[in-house]
Structure formats: C-alpha cells, structure tokens
PDB file of C-alpha atoms in Angstrom:
ATOM      1  CA  UNK W  18      52.062  64.052 102.578  1.00 56.00           C
ATOM      2  CA  UNK W  19      48.620  65.939 102.482  1.00 66.00           C
ATOM      3  CA  UNK W  20      45.667  64.090 101.435  1.00 80.00           C
ATOM      4  CA  UNK W  21      43.942  64.810  98.209  1.00 82.00           C
ATOM      5  CA  UNK W  22      40.830  65.614 100.249  1.00 86.00           C
ATOM      6  CA  UNK W  23      42.491  68.192 102.285  1.00 90.00           C
ATOM      7  CA  UNK W  24      44.051  69.934  99.331  1.00 89.00           C
ATOM      8  CA  UNK W  25      40.829  69.866  97.280  1.00 88.00           C
ATOM      9  CA  UNK W  26      38.902  71.419 100.264  1.00 91.00           C
ATOM     10  CA  UNK W  27      41.475  74.237 100.523  1.00 91.00           C
ATOM     11  CA  UNK W  28      41.511  74.980  96.611  1.00 90.00           C
ATOM     12  CA  UNK W  29      37.805  74.812  96.255  1.00 89.00           C
ATOM     13  CA  UNK W  30      37.230  76.944  99.293  1.00 91.00           C
ATOM     14  CA  UNK W  31      39.749  79.479  98.004  1.00 91.00           C
ATOM     15  CA  UNK W  32      38.046  79.587  94.449  1.00 88.00           C
ATOM     16  CA  UNK W  33      34.615  80.180  95.867  1.00 88.00           C
ATOM     17  CA  UNK W  34      35.328  82.080  99.164  1.00 90.00           C
ATOM     18  CA  UNK W  35      33.116  79.775 101.032  1.00 90.00           C
ATOM     19  CA  UNK W  36      33.309  76.429 102.879  1.00 91.00           C
ATOM     20  CA  UNK W  37      29.533  75.857 102.036  1.00 90.00           C
ATOM     21  CA  UNK W  38      30.050  76.436  98.251  1.00 88.00           C
ATOM     22  CA  UNK W  39      33.094  74.124  98.323  1.00 89.00           C
ATOM     23  CA  UNK W  40      31.243  71.470 100.067  1.00 89.00           C
ATOM     24  CA  UNK W  41      28.450  71.589  97.338  1.00 87.00           C
ATOM     25  CA  UNK W  42      31.137  71.094  94.595  1.00 83.00           C
ATOM     26  CA  UNK W  43      32.937  68.232  96.515  1.00 85.00           C
ATOM     27  CA  UNK W  44      29.766  66.440  97.757  1.00 85.00           C
ATOM     28  CA  UNK W  45      30.822  66.999 101.395  1.00 88.00           C
ATOM     29  CA  UNK W  46      29.321  68.815 104.320  1.00 91.00           C
ATOM     30  CA  UNK W  47      30.442  72.312 105.090  1.00 91.00           C
ATOM     31  CA  UNK W  48      31.729  70.896 108.472  1.00 92.00           C
ATOM     32  CA  UNK W  49      33.805  68.338 106.704  1.00 93.00           C
ATOM     33  CA  UNK W  50      35.404  70.897 104.358  1.00 93.00           C
ATOM     34  CA  UNK W  51      36.152  73.135 107.306  1.00 92.00           C
ATOM     35  CA  UNK W  52      37.892  70.277 109.205  1.00 92.00           C
ATOM     36  CA  UNK W  53      39.976  69.250 106.288  1.00 93.00           C
ATOM     37  CA  UNK W  54      41.151  72.988 105.933  1.00 93.00           C
ATOM     38  CA  UNK W  55      41.832  73.086 109.563  1.00 93.00           C
ATOM     39  CA  UNK W  56      43.801  69.773 109.436  1.00 92.00           C
ATOM     40  CA  UNK W  57      45.815  71.230 106.476  1.00 92.00           C
ATOM     41  CA  UNK W  58      46.647  74.420 108.392  1.00 92.00           C
ATOM     42  CA  UNK W  59      47.572  72.441 111.437  1.00 91.00           C
ATOM     43  CA  UNK W  60      49.923  70.187 109.442  1.00 91.00           C
ATOM     44  CA  UNK W  61      51.548  73.145 107.560  1.00 90.00           C
ATOM     45  CA  UNK W  62      51.712  75.288 110.707  1.00 90.00           C
ATOM     46  CA  UNK W  63      50.281  78.299 109.027  1.00 92.00           C
ATOM     47  CA  UNK W  64      46.867  79.997 108.713  1.00 94.00           C
ATOM     48  CA  UNK W  65      45.551  79.780 105.195  1.00 94.00           C
ATOM     49  CA  UNK W  66      42.242  81.648 105.678  1.00 93.00           C
ATOM     50  CA  UNK W  67      40.740  84.610 107.517  1.00 91.00           C
ATOM     51  CA  UNK W  68      37.460  83.496 108.593  1.00 89.00           C
ATOM     52  CA  UNK W  69      34.122  85.462 108.986  1.00 84.00           C
ATOM     53  CA  UNK W  70      30.516  84.532 109.270  1.00 75.00           C
ATOM     54  CA  UNK W  71      29.998  85.087 105.594  1.00 78.00           C
ATOM     55  CA  UNK W  72      33.184  84.518 103.733  1.00 85.00           C
ATOM     56  CA  UNK W  73      36.675  82.961 103.979  1.00 90.00           C
ATOM     57  CA  UNK W  74      39.531  85.012 102.691  1.00 92.00           C
ATOM     58  CA  UNK W  75      43.153  83.975 101.804  1.00 93.00           C
ATOM     59  CA  UNK W  76      45.934  85.052 104.029  1.00 93.00           C
ATOM     60  CA  UNK W  77      49.237  86.076 102.297  1.00 92.00           C
ATOM     61  CA  UNK W  78      50.422  82.652 103.064  1.00 92.00           C
ATOM     62  CA  UNK W  79      47.283  81.158 101.729  1.00 91.00           C
ATOM     63  CA  UNK W  80      47.739  82.960  98.423  1.00 92.00           C
ATOM     64  CA  UNK W  81      51.293  81.688  97.994  1.00 91.00           C
ATOM     65  CA  UNK W  82      50.360  78.286  98.758  1.00 91.00           C
ATOM     66  CA  UNK W  83      47.376  78.351  96.444  1.00 90.00           C
ATOM     67  CA  UNK W  84      49.671  79.670  93.580  1.00 89.00           C
ATOM     68  CA  UNK W  85      52.055  76.676  94.152  1.00 88.00           C
ATOM     69  CA  UNK W  86      49.676  73.820  94.807  1.00 88.00           C
ATOM     70  CA  UNK W  87      46.827  74.516  92.264  1.00 82.00           C
ATOM     71  CA  UNK W  88      48.704  73.539  88.965  1.00 80.00           C
ATOM     72  CA  UNK W  89      49.771  70.317  90.388  1.00 80.00           C
ATOM     73  CA  UNK W  90      46.376  69.492  91.696  1.00 78.00           C
ATOM     74  CA  UNK W  91      44.685  70.334  88.396  1.00 73.00           C
ATOM     75  CA  UNK W  92      47.051  67.801  86.724  1.00 74.00           C
ATOM     76  CA  UNK W  93      46.064  65.126  89.162  1.00 73.00           C
ATOM     77  CA  UNK W  94      42.299  65.882  88.724  1.00 69.00           C
ATOM     78  CA  UNK W  95      42.846  65.838  84.951  1.00 69.00           C
ATOM     79  CA  UNK W  96      44.368  62.442  85.051  1.00 68.00           C
ATOM     80  CA  UNK W  97      41.525  61.163  87.282  1.00 64.00           C
ATOM     81  CA  UNK W  98      38.943  62.819  85.108  1.00 63.00           C
ATOM     82  CA  UNK W  99      40.420  61.416  81.936  1.00 61.00           C
ATOM     83  CA  UNK W 100      40.540  57.874  83.227  1.00 62.00           C
ATOM     84  CA  UNK W 101      37.011  57.945  84.570  1.00 57.00           C
ATOM     85  CA  UNK W 102      35.500  59.660  81.497  1.00 56.00           C
ATOM     86  CA  UNK W 103      36.857  57.000  79.246  1.00 55.00           C
ATOM     87  CA  UNK W 104      36.429  53.978  81.628  1.00 53.00           C
ATOM     88  CA  UNK W 105      32.775  54.246  82.548  1.00 60.00           C
ATOM     89  CA  UNK W 106      29.467  55.766  81.124  1.00 79.00           C
ATOM     90  CA  UNK W 107      28.244  59.269  82.121  1.00 90.00           C
ATOM     91  CA  UNK W 108      26.381  59.138  85.420  1.00 89.00           C
ATOM     92  CA  UNK W 109      25.264  61.297  88.292  1.00 90.00           C
ATOM     93  CA  UNK W 110      23.188  64.259  88.875  1.00 92.00           C
ATOM     94  CA  UNK W 111      23.804  67.126  86.306  1.00 94.00           C
ATOM     95  CA  UNK W 112      22.978  70.485  87.712  1.00 94.00           C
ATOM     96  CA  UNK W 113      21.993  72.941  84.919  1.00 96.00           C
ATOM     97  CA  UNK W 114      20.597  76.317  84.722  1.00 94.00           C
ATOM     98  CA  UNK W 115      18.976  78.489  81.936  1.00 95.00           C
ATOM     99  CA  UNK W 116      16.393  81.125  81.402  1.00 92.00           C
ATOM    100  CA  UNK W 117      12.840  79.723  81.779  1.00 92.00           C
ATOM    101  CA  UNK W 118      11.655  80.500  78.190  1.00 90.00           C
ATOM    102  CA  UNK W 119      14.891  79.088  76.582  1.00 94.00           C
ATOM    103  CA  UNK W 120      14.855  76.124  78.830  1.00 95.00           C
ATOM    104  CA  UNK W 121      11.301  75.342  78.185  1.00 94.00           C
ATOM    105  CA  UNK W 122      11.244  75.845  74.380  1.00 94.00           C
ATOM    106  CA  UNK W 123      14.791  74.690  73.280  1.00 96.00           C
ATOM    107  CA  UNK W 124      16.333  72.612  76.098  1.00 97.00           C
ATOM    108  CA  UNK W 125      13.614  70.483  77.739  1.00 97.00           C
ATOM    109  CA  UNK W 126      12.459  69.116  74.311  1.00 97.00           C
ATOM    110  CA  UNK W 127      15.916  67.670  74.108  1.00 97.00           C
ATOM    111  CA  UNK W 128      15.702  65.721  77.286  1.00 97.00           C
ATOM    112  CA  UNK W 129      13.752  62.665  76.145  1.00 97.00           C
ATOM    113  CA  UNK W 130      16.640  61.771  73.601  1.00 97.00           C
ATOM    114  CA  UNK W 131      19.229  62.716  76.255  1.00 97.00           C
ATOM    115  CA  UNK W 132      17.826  60.543  78.934  1.00 97.00           C
ATOM    116  CA  UNK W 133      17.416  57.656  76.510  1.00 96.00           C
ATOM    117  CA  UNK W 134      21.081  58.053  75.521  1.00 96.00           C
ATOM    118  CA  UNK W 135      22.542  58.505  78.809  1.00 95.00           C
ATOM    119  CA  UNK W 136      20.220  56.700  81.275  1.00 94.00           C
ATOM    120  CA  UNK W 137      22.587  57.058  84.295  1.00 92.00           C
ATOM    121  CA  UNK W 138      22.506  60.849  84.255  1.00 94.00           C
ATOM    122  CA  UNK W 139      19.924  62.835  86.282  1.00 95.00           C
ATOM    123  CA  UNK W 140      19.481  66.334  84.842  1.00 96.00           C
ATOM    124  CA  UNK W 141      18.522  68.843  87.542  1.00 95.00           C
ATOM    125  CA  UNK W 142      17.212  71.958  85.934  1.00 96.00           C
ATOM    126  CA  UNK W 143      17.116  75.305  87.516  1.00 94.00           C
ATOM    127  CA  UNK W 144      15.037  77.740  85.407  1.00 94.00           C
ATOM    128  CA  UNK W 145      15.719  81.257  86.470  1.00 88.00           C
ATOM    129  CA  UNK W 146      16.115  84.737  84.961  1.00 84.00           C
ATOM    130  CA  UNK W 147      19.527  85.518  86.451  1.00 82.00           C
ATOM    131  CA  UNK W 148      23.092  85.015  85.962  1.00 80.00           C
ATOM    132  CA  UNK W 149      24.573  82.336  88.325  1.00 80.00           C
ATOM    133  CA  UNK W 150      27.969  81.677  89.891  1.00 80.00           C
ATOM    134  CA  UNK W 151      28.753  78.141  88.590  1.00 81.00           C
ATOM    135  CA  UNK W 152      31.554  77.582  91.027  1.00 76.00           C
ATOM    136  CA  UNK W 153      29.696  79.055  94.197  1.00 77.00           C
ATOM    137  CA  UNK W 154      26.429  77.467  93.410  1.00 84.00           C
ATOM    138  CA  UNK W 155      27.640  74.166  92.321  1.00 84.00           C
ATOM    139  CA  UNK W 156      26.333  74.089  88.712  1.00 90.00           C
ATOM    140  CA  UNK W 157      27.732  71.724  86.107  1.00 92.00           C
ATOM    141  CA  UNK W 158      26.670  73.926  83.106  1.00 94.00           C
ATOM    142  CA  UNK W 159      24.837  77.064  82.370  1.00 93.00           C
ATOM    143  CA  UNK W 160      23.071  78.299  79.273  1.00 94.00           C
ATOM    144  CA  UNK W 161      22.547  82.103  78.681  1.00 90.00           C
ATOM    145  CA  UNK W 162      24.247  85.290  77.689  1.00 83.00           C
ATOM    146  CA  UNK W 163      26.547  87.769  79.303  1.00 70.00           C
ATOM    147  CA  UNK W 164      28.091  85.529  81.804  1.00 72.00           C
ATOM    148  CA  UNK W 165      31.625  86.608  83.185  1.00 72.00           C
ATOM    149  CA  UNK W 166      33.988  83.793  82.708  1.00 72.00           C
ATOM    150  CA  UNK W 167      35.898  82.817  85.893  1.00 72.00           C
ATOM    151  CA  UNK W 168      39.316  81.318  85.755  1.00 70.00           C
ATOM    152  CA  UNK W 169      38.902  77.548  84.571  1.00 73.00           C
ATOM    153  CA  UNK W 170      35.659  78.130  82.771  1.00 81.00           C
ATOM    154  CA  UNK W 171      34.927  78.058  78.998  1.00 87.00           C
ATOM    155  CA  UNK W 172      31.978  78.963  76.824  1.00 89.00           C
ATOM    156  CA  UNK W 173      30.607  77.328  73.661  1.00 92.00           C
ATOM    157  CA  UNK W 174      28.610  79.671  71.562  1.00 93.00           C
ATOM    158  CA  UNK W 175      25.292  78.273  70.321  1.00 94.00           C
ATOM    159  CA  UNK W 176      23.290  81.218  68.911  1.00 95.00           C
ATOM    160  CA  UNK W 177      23.193  85.020  68.881  1.00 95.00           C
ATOM    161  CA  UNK W 178      21.479  86.986  71.688  1.00 94.00           C
ATOM    162  CA  UNK W 179      19.276  89.272  69.730  1.00 96.00           C
ATOM    163  CA  UNK W 180      16.272  91.368  70.846  1.00 96.00           C
ATOM    164  CA  UNK W 181      13.519  92.618  68.481  1.00 97.00           C
ATOM    165  CA  UNK W 182      10.422  94.783  68.690  1.00 97.00           C
ATOM    166  CA  UNK W 183       7.136  93.052  68.552  1.00 97.00           C
ATOM    167  CA  UNK W 184       3.466  93.670  68.981  1.00 97.00           C
ATOM    168  CA  UNK W 185       0.168  91.748  68.400  1.00 96.00           C
ATOM    169  CA  UNK W 186      -1.615  92.219  64.957  1.00 92.00           C
ATOM    170  CA  UNK W 187      -4.770  93.384  66.770  1.00 92.00           C
ATOM    171  CA  UNK W 188      -2.808  96.085  68.660  1.00 95.00           C
ATOM    172  CA  UNK W 189      -1.241  97.150  65.435  1.00 94.00           C
ATOM    173  CA  UNK W 190      -4.545  97.414  63.556  1.00 91.00           C
ATOM    174  CA  UNK W 191      -5.523 100.934  63.150  1.00 81.00           C
ATOM    175  CA  UNK W 192      -2.212 102.337  64.204  1.00 87.00           C
ATOM    176  CA  UNK W 193      -1.126 103.231  60.675  1.00 85.00           C
ATOM    177  CA  UNK W 194       2.180 102.089  58.982  1.00 89.00           C
ATOM    178  CA  UNK W 195       5.177 102.025  61.217  1.00 92.00           C
ATOM    179  CA  UNK W 196       8.067 102.494  58.894  1.00 92.00           C
ATOM    180  CA  UNK W 197      10.537 104.831  60.720  1.00 92.00           C
ATOM    181  CA  UNK W 198      11.732 104.817  64.454  1.00 92.00           C
ATOM    182  CA  UNK W 199       9.991 108.095  64.910  1.00 90.00           C
ATOM    183  CA  UNK W 200       6.739 106.253  64.237  1.00 92.00           C
ATOM    184  CA  UNK W 201       7.296 104.386  67.512  1.00 92.00           C
ATOM    185  CA  UNK W 202       6.047 107.389  69.479  1.00 90.00           C
ATOM    186  CA  UNK W 203       2.486 106.627  68.453  1.00 90.00           C
ATOM    187  CA  UNK W 204       2.646 103.267  70.192  1.00 94.00           C
ATOM    188  CA  UNK W 205       2.332 102.223  73.792  1.00 94.00           C
ATOM    189  CA  UNK W 206       5.668 100.936  75.171  1.00 95.00           C
ATOM    190  CA  UNK W 207       5.889  97.882  77.430  1.00 96.00           C
ATOM    191  CA  UNK W 208       9.190  97.477  79.399  1.00 94.00           C
ATOM    192  CA  UNK W 209      10.933  95.292  81.914  1.00 91.00           C
ATOM    193  CA  UNK W 210      12.514  96.814  85.083  1.00 87.00           C
ATOM    194  CA  UNK W 211      15.672  94.995  86.133  1.00 78.00           C
ATOM    195  CA  UNK W 212      15.381  92.899  89.316  1.00 71.00           C
ATOM    196  CA  UNK W 213      18.941  93.538  90.284  1.00 72.00           C
ATOM    197  CA  UNK W 214      19.414  97.285  89.588  1.00 77.00           C
ATOM    198  CA  UNK W 215      15.673  98.402  89.587  1.00 77.00           C
ATOM    199  CA  UNK W 216      16.136 100.467  86.352  1.00 82.00           C
ATOM    200  CA  UNK W 217      14.730 100.267  83.061  1.00 86.00           C
ATOM    201  CA  UNK W 218      17.576  99.480  80.684  1.00 83.00           C
ATOM    202  CA  UNK W 219      18.321 101.715  77.755  1.00 84.00           C
ATOM    203  CA  UNK W 220      18.996  99.742  74.468  1.00 91.00           C
ATOM    204  CA  UNK W 221      20.830 100.570  71.348  1.00 93.00           C
ATOM    205  CA  UNK W 222      19.176  99.601  68.189  1.00 95.00           C
ATOM    206  CA  UNK W 223      21.177  98.629  65.000  1.00 94.00           C
ATOM    207  CA  UNK W 224      19.673  99.273  61.704  1.00 93.00           C
ATOM    208  CA  UNK W 225      20.103  97.705  58.269  1.00 90.00           C
ATOM    209  CA  UNK W 226      23.028  99.909  57.111  1.00 87.00           C
ATOM    210  CA  UNK W 227      24.861  99.588  60.606  1.00 85.00           C
ATOM    211  CA  UNK W 228      23.060 102.668  62.006  1.00 91.00           C
ATOM    212  CA  UNK W 229      22.828 102.823  65.800  1.00 93.00           C
ATOM    213  CA  UNK W 230      20.085 104.549  67.584  1.00 92.00           C
ATOM    214  CA  UNK W 231      18.955 104.625  71.222  1.00 91.00           C
ATOM    215  CA  UNK W 232      15.471 103.126  71.764  1.00 88.00           C
ATOM    216  CA  UNK W 233      13.694 105.967  73.684  1.00 81.00           C
ATOM    217  CA  UNK W 234      10.083 105.242  74.585  1.00 80.00           C
ATOM    218  CA  UNK W 235       8.150 106.189  77.735  1.00 85.00           C
ATOM    219  CA  UNK W 236       6.865 102.978  79.280  1.00 91.00           C
ATOM    220  CA  UNK W 237       3.037 102.503  79.568  1.00 93.00           C
ATOM    221  CA  UNK W 238       3.494  99.307  81.702  1.00 95.00           C
ATOM    222  CA  UNK W 239       6.341  97.816  83.476  1.00 95.00           C
ATOM    223  CA  UNK W 240       7.125  94.273  84.621  1.00 93.00           C
ATOM    224  CA  UNK W 241      10.022  92.401  86.046  1.00 89.00           C
ATOM    225  CA  UNK W 242       9.856  89.174  84.119  1.00 90.00           C
ATOM    226  CA  UNK W 243      10.356  88.472  80.321  1.00 92.00           C
ATOM    227  CA  UNK W 244       7.536  86.053  80.233  1.00 93.00           C
ATOM    228  CA  UNK W 245       5.256  88.477  81.821  1.00 95.00           C
ATOM    229  CA  UNK W 246       6.363  91.075  79.273  1.00 96.00           C
ATOM    230  CA  UNK W 247       5.663  88.676  76.335  1.00 96.00           C
ATOM    231  CA  UNK W 248       2.190  87.949  77.768  1.00 97.00           C
ATOM    232  CA  UNK W 249       1.471  91.571  78.032  1.00 97.00           C
ATOM    233  CA  UNK W 250       2.303  91.941  74.356  1.00 97.00           C
ATOM    234  CA  UNK W 251       0.170  89.057  73.473  1.00 97.00           C
ATOM    235  CA  UNK W 252      -2.869  90.758  75.344  1.00 96.00           C
ATOM    236  CA  UNK W 253      -2.516  93.570  72.941  1.00 95.00           C
ATOM    237  CA  UNK W 254      -1.269  96.088  75.544  1.00 96.00           C
ATOM    238  CA  UNK W 255       1.514  97.607  73.356  1.00 96.00           C
ATOM    239  CA  UNK W 256       4.908  97.071  71.767  1.00 96.00           C
ATOM    240  CA  UNK W 257       7.975  95.688  73.587  1.00 97.00           C
ATOM    241  CA  UNK W 258      11.546  94.860  73.014  1.00 96.00           C
ATOM    242  CA  UNK W 259      12.119  91.068  73.643  1.00 96.00           C
ATOM    243  CA  UNK W 260      14.687  88.250  73.081  1.00 95.00           C
ATOM    244  CA  UNK W 261      14.117  86.228  69.890  1.00 96.00           C
ATOM    245  CA  UNK W 262      13.919  82.991  71.999  1.00 94.00           C
ATOM    246  CA  UNK W 263      10.985  84.615  74.054  1.00 94.00           C
ATOM    247  CA  UNK W 264       9.007  85.358  70.954  1.00 96.00           C
ATOM    248  CA  UNK W 265       9.747  82.977  68.194  1.00 95.00           C
ATOM    249  CA  UNK W 266       7.164  80.522  68.601  1.00 94.00           C
ATOM    250  CA  UNK W 267       4.571  83.343  68.665  1.00 95.00           C
ATOM    251  CA  UNK W 268       6.173  84.863  65.423  1.00 95.00           C
ATOM    252  CA  UNK W 269       5.880  81.514  63.776  1.00 93.00           C
ATOM    253  CA  UNK W 270       2.263  80.991  64.644  1.00 94.00           C
ATOM    254  CA  UNK W 271       1.348  84.556  63.714  1.00 93.00           C
ATOM    255  CA  UNK W 272       0.151  85.679  67.028  1.00 94.00           C
ATOM    256  CA  UNK W 273       2.863  88.281  67.134  1.00 96.00           C
ATOM    257  CA  UNK W 274       4.392  90.568  64.359  1.00 95.00           C
ATOM    258  CA  UNK W 275       7.808  92.228  64.299  1.00 96.00           C
ATOM    259  CA  UNK W 276       7.798  95.989  64.190  1.00 96.00           C
ATOM    260  CA  UNK W 277      10.517  97.565  62.130  1.00 95.00           C
ATOM    261  CA  UNK W 278      12.136  94.243  61.249  1.00 95.00           C
ATOM    262  CA  UNK W 279      15.280  95.695  59.884  1.00 94.00           C
ATOM    263  CA  UNK W 280      16.118  96.985  63.413  1.00 96.00           C
ATOM    264  CA  UNK W 281      17.351  94.937  66.385  1.00 96.00           C
ATOM    265  CA  UNK W 282      19.520  94.844  69.438  1.00 95.00           C
ATOM    266  CA  UNK W 283      22.708  92.933  69.555  1.00 94.00           C
ATOM    267  CA  UNK W 284      23.057  91.767  73.178  1.00 92.00           C
ATOM    268  CA  UNK W 285      26.086  89.367  72.541  1.00 92.00           C
ATOM    269  CA  UNK W 286      25.838  85.565  72.362  1.00 93.00           C
ATOM    270  CA  UNK W 287      23.893  82.743  73.914  1.00 94.00           C
ATOM    271  CA  UNK W 288      26.499  80.271  75.100  1.00 94.00           C
ATOM    272  CA  UNK W 289      26.921  77.016  77.001  1.00 94.00           C
ATOM    273  CA  UNK W 290      29.239  77.799  79.935  1.00 92.00           C
ATOM    274  CA  UNK W 291      31.108  74.937  81.884  1.00 91.00           C
ATOM    275  CA  UNK W 292      34.234  74.178  83.668  1.00 82.00           C
ATOM    276  CA  UNK W 293      37.657  73.665  81.852  1.00 74.00           C
ATOM    277  CA  UNK W 294      37.449  70.973  79.327  1.00 64.00           C
ATOM    278  CA  UNK W 295      40.591  69.406  80.774  1.00 62.00           C
ATOM    279  CA  UNK W 296      38.836  68.502  83.939  1.00 64.00           C
ATOM    280  CA  UNK W 297      35.240  67.865  82.570  1.00 77.00           C
ATOM    281  CA  UNK W 298      33.337  65.024  84.113  1.00 84.00           C
ATOM    282  CA  UNK W 299      31.873  62.460  81.718  1.00 87.00           C
ATOM    283  CA  UNK W 300      28.236  63.589  82.437  1.00 92.00           C
ATOM    284  CA  UNK W 301      29.013  67.165  81.687  1.00 92.00           C
ATOM    285  CA  UNK W 302      31.041  66.503  78.460  1.00 91.00           C
ATOM    286  CA  UNK W 303      28.147  64.219  77.246  1.00 94.00           C
ATOM    287  CA  UNK W 304      25.645  67.171  77.861  1.00 96.00           C
ATOM    288  CA  UNK W 305      27.857  69.721  76.272  1.00 95.00           C
ATOM    289  CA  UNK W 306      28.424  67.705  73.071  1.00 95.00           C
ATOM    290  CA  UNK W 307      24.717  66.764  72.929  1.00 97.00           C
ATOM    291  CA  UNK W 308      23.423  70.396  73.247  1.00 97.00           C
ATOM    292  CA  UNK W 309      26.055  71.690  70.841  1.00 95.00           C
ATOM    293  CA  UNK W 310      25.249  68.958  68.340  1.00 96.00           C
ATOM    294  CA  UNK W 311      21.507  69.599  68.337  1.00 96.00           C
ATOM    295  CA  UNK W 312      21.980  73.276  68.233  1.00 96.00           C
ATOM    296  CA  UNK W 313      24.009  72.858  64.964  1.00 95.00           C
ATOM    297  CA  UNK W 314      21.496  70.171  63.686  1.00 95.00           C
ATOM    298  CA  UNK W 315      18.480  72.528  64.583  1.00 94.00           C
ATOM    299  CA  UNK W 316      20.064  75.575  63.150  1.00 95.00           C
ATOM    300  CA  UNK W 317      19.637  77.672  66.323  1.00 95.00           C
ATOM    301  CA  UNK W 318      22.089  80.155  65.250  1.00 95.00           C
ATOM    302  CA  UNK W 319      19.973  81.020  62.128  1.00 94.00           C
ATOM    303  CA  UNK W 320      16.608  80.667  63.796  1.00 94.00           C
ATOM    304  CA  UNK W 321      17.615  83.094  66.687  1.00 95.00           C
ATOM    305  CA  UNK W 322      19.300  85.621  64.476  1.00 96.00           C
ATOM    306  CA  UNK W 323      17.256  88.782  64.187  1.00 95.00           C
ATOM    307  CA  UNK W 324      18.526  89.225  60.698  1.00 91.00           C
ATOM    308  CA  UNK W 325      16.940  86.008  59.478  1.00 84.00           C
ATOM    309  CA  UNK W 326      14.272  85.260  62.057  1.00 69.00           C
ATOM    310  CA  UNK W 327      10.551  84.858  61.231  1.00 67.00           C
ATOM    311  CA  UNK W 328       8.748  88.173  60.677  1.00 60.00           C
ATOM    312  CA  UNK W 329      11.321  89.894  58.664  1.00 59.00           C
TER     313      UNK W 329
END
C-alpha cells in the first residue's frame, strides 16, 4: 500500500504543476515532495510526470492515475479534516491576500476581535493589487474580485465590485455643472495603466435607466496603482474612475465628491475565495465565517453598492 504522503505529494504536484508549490501546501521541502513522487513512481513501475526546470506535467499514465486516486484521497482528507476541525480549536498560520486598500480599511480592523477569539491562529496578510493562484502560492483564502475558480475552490460573495467617478471639491469648483456624460470632456482624466497588460482599460458605464456607454476620456495623468490614483484625485489633479472601497472614506469625510452619481461601472463581485468546504481546515473555516458574519453585520454589500453609496 502506498503511503498517504506519497499520494498527497503526487496529487498536489499534479494540481499545481510544481513540486515547490506542492511543498508549500503540504509544509514539506520541494526535495521531500520530489522524493515522495519518485518513490511512488518506483513502486508503481510507471512514470507519472514529465519533468522540466520550471514545471512538472502529467504523463498519460499520470493522468489516468490522478483520475482514479483523487476522489478516494479527497474522502480520506475530508474525514481527517472533519475530525480535526471538531476535535480542536483553530490553530496555525493562516495565509491571506487582499487588495491593499480593502485590506487596510475593511479587513485589518477586524483583526483585534479575530485574534481575541482565535488566539492560536496567526494571520499572515499579503496585501497586493494582483490576482493570486491560491493553490500554487499556498494561500488559505483570498478576498477580491474576478478570480477564476479552480476545481475544488468556492467563493462567498460579500459585496458588489462597483467603480465610480470621483473628484475633489476644489477641483470641481469653477468647472461648471457636470450633469451629462458629454460634460466630462471639460475635465482632466486621471487613469490607471494595467501592470499586467500595460494598457489603459476601457470601462462600460451603466446609467440610471440601464443605459450603457463606454467611458472615453483622454488621460492627463497615468499611474499603475489604485492608491496612487486616489491620491492624485485628492490632490485636485482631475477626475478618476475608482472602486468604491478605495474612495468610500473620502466620500464620507467630504474630501471627494461623486461626479455623475447615477452612473457607475459594474465590475462583478467582491468575494472570499477558499478551498472546497469539505476539506476546509478549522482555521480557514473560522476566518471565512468570521468575515462573512462581520460583512453582513457591517452592511458591506449596501455600503459598497454604487447605487446606495455616499455621494449620490
């Protein structure tokens, strides 16, 4: 009989395409994972992976073996996860990722209560403006929008992902009334260039009567970070399209104003992403339930909805 360690090393390597990524998930060294897979191959008498300096790819035999062994292995892990999640308190390092502004303004303020309730859990936050690969990078959970769900992952919606047009009151003074989309041509446009594509994204605005119109303005200034874009707006350099979480506190304290508040961009949902609930460790389940509960209690869905947010 093969050991659980050998089988886990094989399945996690197949999922992530990397011994190093599998090692991070399993808490082993890449050498140990490679050794476990090699032992499995030797015992079975077949080659399961094609190896290169960057990735490992399943052979035809490896694909058949994964298809047969994965369901049974998930059942074993589910049994282990179930007994451990009910037998002991949540504990261990909890690796998390979120956008910097959302993490700073909405998630980090929850940490005092979370740490008090779960003293054996150590949250490790990675605040970054990018989409991560939960499996390959070893994250327990991610908070954001637009993530592609891999097999075995789920998402819990916590708020809409809406973008709105904002500017400082000082900048808008003397610009005249902005009541129509065509009036935006009188304003300087501040925009963000994608760090992945190098392009300035074109957005589709939605109106109060379900109208749709592409936002077309020539940028006067470009940045590659939403916080820098927000700071540029606060400095009175022009108007920008920003996510509601990035500007909510500035709308609430009056330092920024919405421009054409009946128009907004619907960019999908802000969700909490994590592995299949069946195999969820106690520490991750505790975090998911905690954040979803506080999001509901704090009415994040209403606060971050462009149709009800401050400034309308």
